[in-house]
C-alpha cells in the first residue's frame, strides 16, 4: 500500500504526548508559487555506472570525478537486501500514530522516526519520512527507537548492517589501494567504526517541482552506501546541472563523503547530491553511513602531500566537523570551511 499526499492547504504539527517521547513536526504546506523545475536545467544522462572490483583505475576515475559509483557482485545476499526492503515497506505502511511511537527529536544526530513535507515559496524543502537508527558502536544502539513492527525488523537490520559494515571496509581497502596506499590505510585513519542506517520514504507529491525529497548536500561522514527502490537520486554536475543516478537492480550506490575528501587531500571528491520526488509513485531508499568516532583526528594522508601539492585541508577532530554542521558553517559544501586557505579557518 503506497501512501499519498493529502490536501494542499493542510498543515498539522504532531507533538509527542509525554516528556520522554521525542518531538517531531510533520508539515504539509503550500506557501507560494516557487517552481524548481522552471529555474533549473533538466537532469541529463548520467555517467555514474558500475565499476569493477578488480579495476583500481575505474575506481580512481570515479572517485576523482565526483566520488560516486555503483557496485555489483558485492557479496551481500539478495535475500538479505530483499528482506530489508520488505521490513522498510511494512513499517512505512503503518498508521501515523503507530510510527510516532518511535518519533525522534528534529536535531542533528537524532534517532527515530520523523516526517516533514513542505512546499515552499522561495526554495525547495523536504518531502520525506524516515527512520534513523544508530547501529555502531553497540553502546549507541538505542532499541527504544527501533520499530517492533514488523516483528522481523530488528533481526533484519542487525544482519543487514553487519553485512554493510563488511562491505564498507572492503570498499575502503580498494579505495586505499587506488591511491597507492596500503589497503588498511583508510580504515586505520578513520579509527573505530561508527555506523547508522536511515530508511527513507518519499511519497508521491502533487507538485514535485516545488520541493525536493532532500535538498542538495554532501555527506559529512566517510563513506555512504545506498540501496534505492526507483530513480530519484541526483548528483551535482558541471554548469549547474544534475546527473540522475539510475536504479540498477542488486547494485549499491557508493559515495565518498567529506572525511574521505579531507584524508585524500582533495584528490577524491565528496559531491553535492539530492533526492527528487514525483507525483505518481512512492520511492524508498536505505542509506548506511560509515563515519569516525567523534574524538578521531582527521588529516590529509602524508603520502598525498608533497612540495607540489601541499596540504589542502587542516587536521581536525571529527567532533569539530559535527559542531560546524550544527552551526551551518561554511559555503556550498561544509568541507570548504576546513580548507587551509579558507578565511573561516583559523
XYZ file of C-alpha atoms in Angstrom:
346
model
C 0.000 0.000 0.000
C 1.557 3.329 -1.088
C 0.915 6.404 0.998
C -0.019 9.564 -0.879
C -0.085 13.273 -0.062
C -3.328 14.845 1.086
C -4.950 18.316 0.584
C -2.646 21.210 -0.304
C -3.961 23.522 2.398
C -3.425 21.050 5.239
C -0.947 21.956 7.943
C -0.512 19.874 11.051
C 2.094 19.616 13.767
C 2.363 16.410 15.717
C 3.853 16.668 19.198
C 4.627 13.722 21.442
C 2.328 13.008 24.337
C 4.984 12.571 27.042
C 8.200 14.229 28.177
C 10.097 11.039 27.371
C 8.834 10.976 23.780
C 10.779 12.944 21.217
C 9.071 15.785 19.336
C 8.511 15.688 15.601
C 6.873 18.180 13.285
C 5.027 16.805 10.300
C 4.029 19.595 7.941
C 2.381 19.624 4.559
C 2.031 23.171 3.369
C 1.793 25.141 0.157
C 3.349 28.579 0.650
C 3.683 30.184 -2.765
C 4.496 29.981 -6.450
C 8.088 28.710 -6.368
C 8.729 26.104 -9.069
C 12.145 24.426 -9.057
C 11.588 22.899 -12.497
C 11.401 26.379 -14.088
C 14.662 27.525 -12.513
C 16.926 24.601 -13.378
C 18.307 22.793 -16.340
C 16.832 19.281 -16.577
C 18.916 16.376 -15.310
C 20.987 14.868 -18.112
C 22.096 11.360 -18.916
C 24.334 10.115 -16.188
C 27.826 8.699 -16.264
C 27.568 7.125 -12.817
C 27.745 3.487 -13.769
C 29.055 0.332 -12.183
C 32.742 -0.252 -11.555
C 34.705 -3.465 -11.369
C 36.108 -4.536 -8.013
C 39.244 -5.556 -9.892
C 39.849 -2.235 -11.691
C 41.616 0.241 -9.460
C 41.735 2.590 -12.461
C 37.920 2.622 -12.739
C 37.540 3.228 -9.018
C 40.110 6.038 -9.058
C 38.429 7.703 -12.046
C 35.004 7.654 -10.364
C 36.411 8.910 -7.057
C 38.293 11.753 -8.703
C 35.300 12.860 -10.757
C 32.638 13.146 -8.080
C 33.066 10.280 -5.633
C 30.001 8.365 -6.877
C 29.893 4.883 -8.385
C 27.827 1.703 -8.229
C 28.952 -1.782 -7.268
C 27.501 -5.160 -8.158
C 28.818 -8.592 -7.178
C 29.312 -7.020 -3.754
C 28.783 -10.172 -1.710
C 25.660 -9.017 0.164
C 22.998 -11.714 -0.365
C 19.983 -10.684 -2.430
C 17.780 -12.451 0.115
C 19.049 -10.054 2.799
C 18.592 -6.890 0.740
C 15.082 -8.032 -0.214
C 14.226 -8.609 3.451
C 15.439 -5.139 4.392
C 13.269 -3.570 1.691
C 10.322 -5.614 2.887
C 10.563 -4.520 6.527
C 11.002 -0.938 5.370
C 7.825 -1.068 3.284
C 5.886 -2.669 6.117
C 6.986 -0.005 8.588
C 6.099 2.936 6.351
C 2.697 1.360 5.702
C 1.828 1.609 9.398
C -0.520 4.346 10.543
C 0.902 7.708 11.574
C 0.148 7.005 15.246
C 1.894 3.633 15.081
C 5.000 5.253 13.606
C 5.009 8.149 16.056
C 5.717 5.700 18.878
C 9.308 5.836 17.584
C 9.463 9.600 16.974
C 12.820 11.336 17.313
C 13.914 14.889 18.044
C 14.355 17.118 14.963
C 18.054 17.772 15.671
C 21.339 16.653 14.114
C 22.387 13.215 15.301
C 18.934 12.238 16.494
C 17.346 8.832 16.137
C 13.891 7.527 15.452
C 11.014 8.328 13.131
C 10.419 11.715 11.531
C 8.308 13.239 8.793
C 8.424 16.599 7.064
C 6.651 17.665 3.887
C 6.773 21.306 2.765
C 6.083 23.144 -0.490
C 7.989 26.423 -0.119
C 7.718 29.723 -1.975
C 11.431 30.547 -2.108
C 13.466 27.343 -2.226
C 12.969 23.578 -2.270
C 12.500 21.977 1.139
C 11.921 18.450 2.430
C 9.383 15.891 1.222
C 10.023 12.633 3.030
C 9.510 10.474 6.096
C 12.314 8.453 7.598
C 13.643 6.274 10.407
C 17.244 6.780 11.543
C 18.971 4.238 13.792
C 22.459 4.113 15.315
C 23.967 0.646 14.882
C 27.652 1.019 15.863
C 29.201 1.077 18.336
C 26.909 -1.335 20.158
C 26.775 1.020 23.134
C 24.927 3.535 20.951
C 22.156 1.179 19.875
C 19.034 2.598 21.453
C 16.465 -0.098 20.845
C 13.607 2.042 22.135
C 13.736 3.789 18.753
C 13.852 0.548 16.757
C 10.391 -0.357 15.421
C 8.840 -3.513 16.828
C 6.563 -3.708 13.813
C 7.090 -5.668 11.694
C 8.314 -8.327 14.117
C 11.354 -9.208 11.981
C 12.581 -5.569 11.776
C 15.319 -5.711 14.436
C 16.843 -9.023 13.360
C 16.860 -7.965 9.713
C 18.510 -4.605 10.412
C 21.188 -6.203 12.599
C 22.115 -8.728 9.904
C 21.987 -6.165 7.113
C 24.140 -3.564 8.869
C 26.701 -6.230 9.778
C 26.950 -7.115 6.080
C 27.203 -3.418 5.151
C 29.996 -2.873 7.688
C 31.987 -5.602 5.968
C 31.188 -4.099 2.544
C 32.230 -0.605 3.659
C 35.566 -1.848 4.946
C 36.208 -3.817 1.747
C 35.445 -0.662 -0.228
C 37.807 1.374 1.947
C 40.532 -1.178 1.207
C 40.225 -0.960 -2.599
C 39.875 2.839 -2.452
C 43.096 2.954 -0.404
C 44.856 0.799 -2.976
C 43.616 3.014 -5.804
C 45.508 5.870 -4.119
C 48.711 3.843 -3.870
C 48.236 3.399 -0.123
C 48.249 0.170 1.858
C 44.791 -1.496 1.880
C 44.239 -0.820 5.581
C 45.096 2.887 5.387
C 41.621 4.462 5.295
C 40.190 2.033 7.830
C 43.005 2.881 10.248
C 42.765 6.617 9.546
C 39.064 6.583 10.453
C 39.548 4.658 13.700
C 36.740 2.841 15.496
C 33.843 2.473 13.050
C 30.589 4.234 13.774
C 27.555 3.344 11.699
C 23.957 4.391 11.302
C 21.190 3.480 8.885
C 18.355 5.614 7.536
C 15.176 4.232 5.984
C 13.713 6.924 3.716
C 10.285 7.107 2.092
C 9.356 9.759 -0.481
C 5.570 9.685 -1.023
C 4.013 10.989 -4.247
C 3.864 14.782 -4.287
C 1.126 16.682 -6.173
C 3.590 19.422 -7.210
C 7.077 17.863 -7.331
C 8.587 20.971 -8.914
C 8.012 22.866 -5.666
C 10.041 20.642 -3.373
C 12.761 18.011 -3.036
C 12.871 14.787 -1.096
C 16.199 16.032 0.277
C 17.830 19.347 -0.727
C 21.374 19.397 -2.090
C 24.073 18.442 0.395
C 27.278 16.469 0.747
C 27.569 13.781 3.405
C 29.681 14.696 6.421
C 30.702 11.095 7.166
C 33.412 8.968 5.499
C 31.533 6.717 3.080
C 27.850 6.225 2.286
C 26.270 3.106 0.791
C 22.757 3.437 -0.616
C 20.219 0.941 -1.903
C 17.354 2.573 -3.771
C 13.947 1.490 -4.990
C 13.240 3.662 -8.003
C 15.054 6.582 -9.612
C 15.348 9.837 -7.708
C 18.972 10.353 -6.629
C 20.772 13.165 -8.467
C 24.429 14.232 -8.272
C 25.723 17.740 -8.968
C 27.474 18.060 -12.319
C 29.083 20.807 -14.377
C 27.333 24.037 -15.395
C 24.763 23.834 -12.590
C 23.271 20.618 -13.937
C 22.381 17.332 -12.259
C 23.015 13.704 -13.140
C 20.283 11.190 -12.365
C 21.711 8.010 -10.831
C 19.940 5.021 -12.389
C 18.392 2.344 -10.233
C 20.358 -0.801 -11.081
C 18.850 -3.995 -9.626
C 21.004 -5.519 -6.885
C 23.525 -2.663 -7.026
C 24.684 -0.389 -4.235
C 25.356 3.285 -4.881
C 28.583 4.309 -3.160
C 29.505 7.896 -2.492
C 32.606 9.187 -0.817
C 31.880 11.729 1.893
C 33.644 14.731 3.375
C 36.090 12.913 5.664
C 37.489 10.940 2.720
C 37.948 14.164 0.752
C 39.996 15.528 3.650
C 42.105 12.374 4.108
C 42.810 12.171 0.348
C 43.832 15.858 0.402
C 41.105 16.789 -2.056
C 42.093 14.215 -4.661
C 38.888 12.238 -4.179
C 35.649 14.189 -4.091
C 32.584 14.418 -1.893
C 29.911 15.747 -4.243
C 26.658 17.516 -3.550
C 23.636 15.345 -4.220
C 19.891 15.436 -3.633
C 16.690 13.404 -3.857
C 13.871 14.448 -6.162
C 10.227 13.386 -5.892
C 7.470 12.632 -8.358
C 3.688 12.835 -8.492
C 2.687 9.248 -9.176
C 4.712 6.778 -7.114
C 6.453 6.239 -3.795
C 10.226 5.933 -3.796
C 12.227 4.400 -0.956
C 15.918 4.244 -0.192
C 18.054 2.635 2.501
C 21.220 4.519 3.404
C 24.068 3.252 5.575
C 26.694 5.711 6.828
C 30.217 4.814 7.978
C 31.959 7.512 9.991
C 34.701 8.069 12.566
C 34.343 8.401 16.318
C 33.818 11.983 17.466
C 37.301 12.139 19.026
C 39.077 10.778 15.928
C 41.666 13.125 14.408
C 41.226 13.522 10.639
C 44.004 14.900 8.424
C 45.404 14.543 4.886
C 47.439 11.402 4.307
C 51.151 12.401 4.371
C 51.726 10.235 1.293
C 49.356 12.518 -0.652
C 51.036 15.760 0.444
C 54.283 16.875 -1.165
C 56.079 20.030 -2.331
C 53.934 20.179 -5.462
C 50.646 19.531 -3.696
C 50.688 20.941 -0.197
C 48.029 20.192 2.399
C 44.601 21.314 1.181
C 42.798 20.755 4.486
C 43.860 21.294 8.074
C 43.703 18.498 10.603
C 40.666 18.399 12.855
C 38.758 16.232 15.258
C 35.543 14.815 13.823
C 33.558 16.463 16.619
C 34.668 19.844 15.216
C 33.100 18.917 11.912
C 29.825 17.955 13.540
C 29.808 21.194 15.518
C 30.349 23.171 12.313
C 27.458 21.297 10.732
C 25.192 22.206 13.636
C 26.209 25.849 13.247
C 25.687 25.715 9.464
C 29.228 26.923 8.992
C 30.744 27.116 5.541
C 29.554 27.683 1.988
C 28.147 25.361 -0.622
C 29.946 22.417 0.934
C 30.906 22.289 4.595
C 34.292 20.753 3.807
C 35.353 24.021 2.157
C 35.352 25.741 5.541
C 38.185 23.433 6.655
C 40.452 24.270 3.704
C 43.690 25.841 4.824
C 43.212 28.906 2.617
C 39.599 29.415 3.790
C 39.266 32.637 5.864
C 36.760 30.868 8.144
C 39.531 28.594 9.386
C 41.913 29.931 11.998
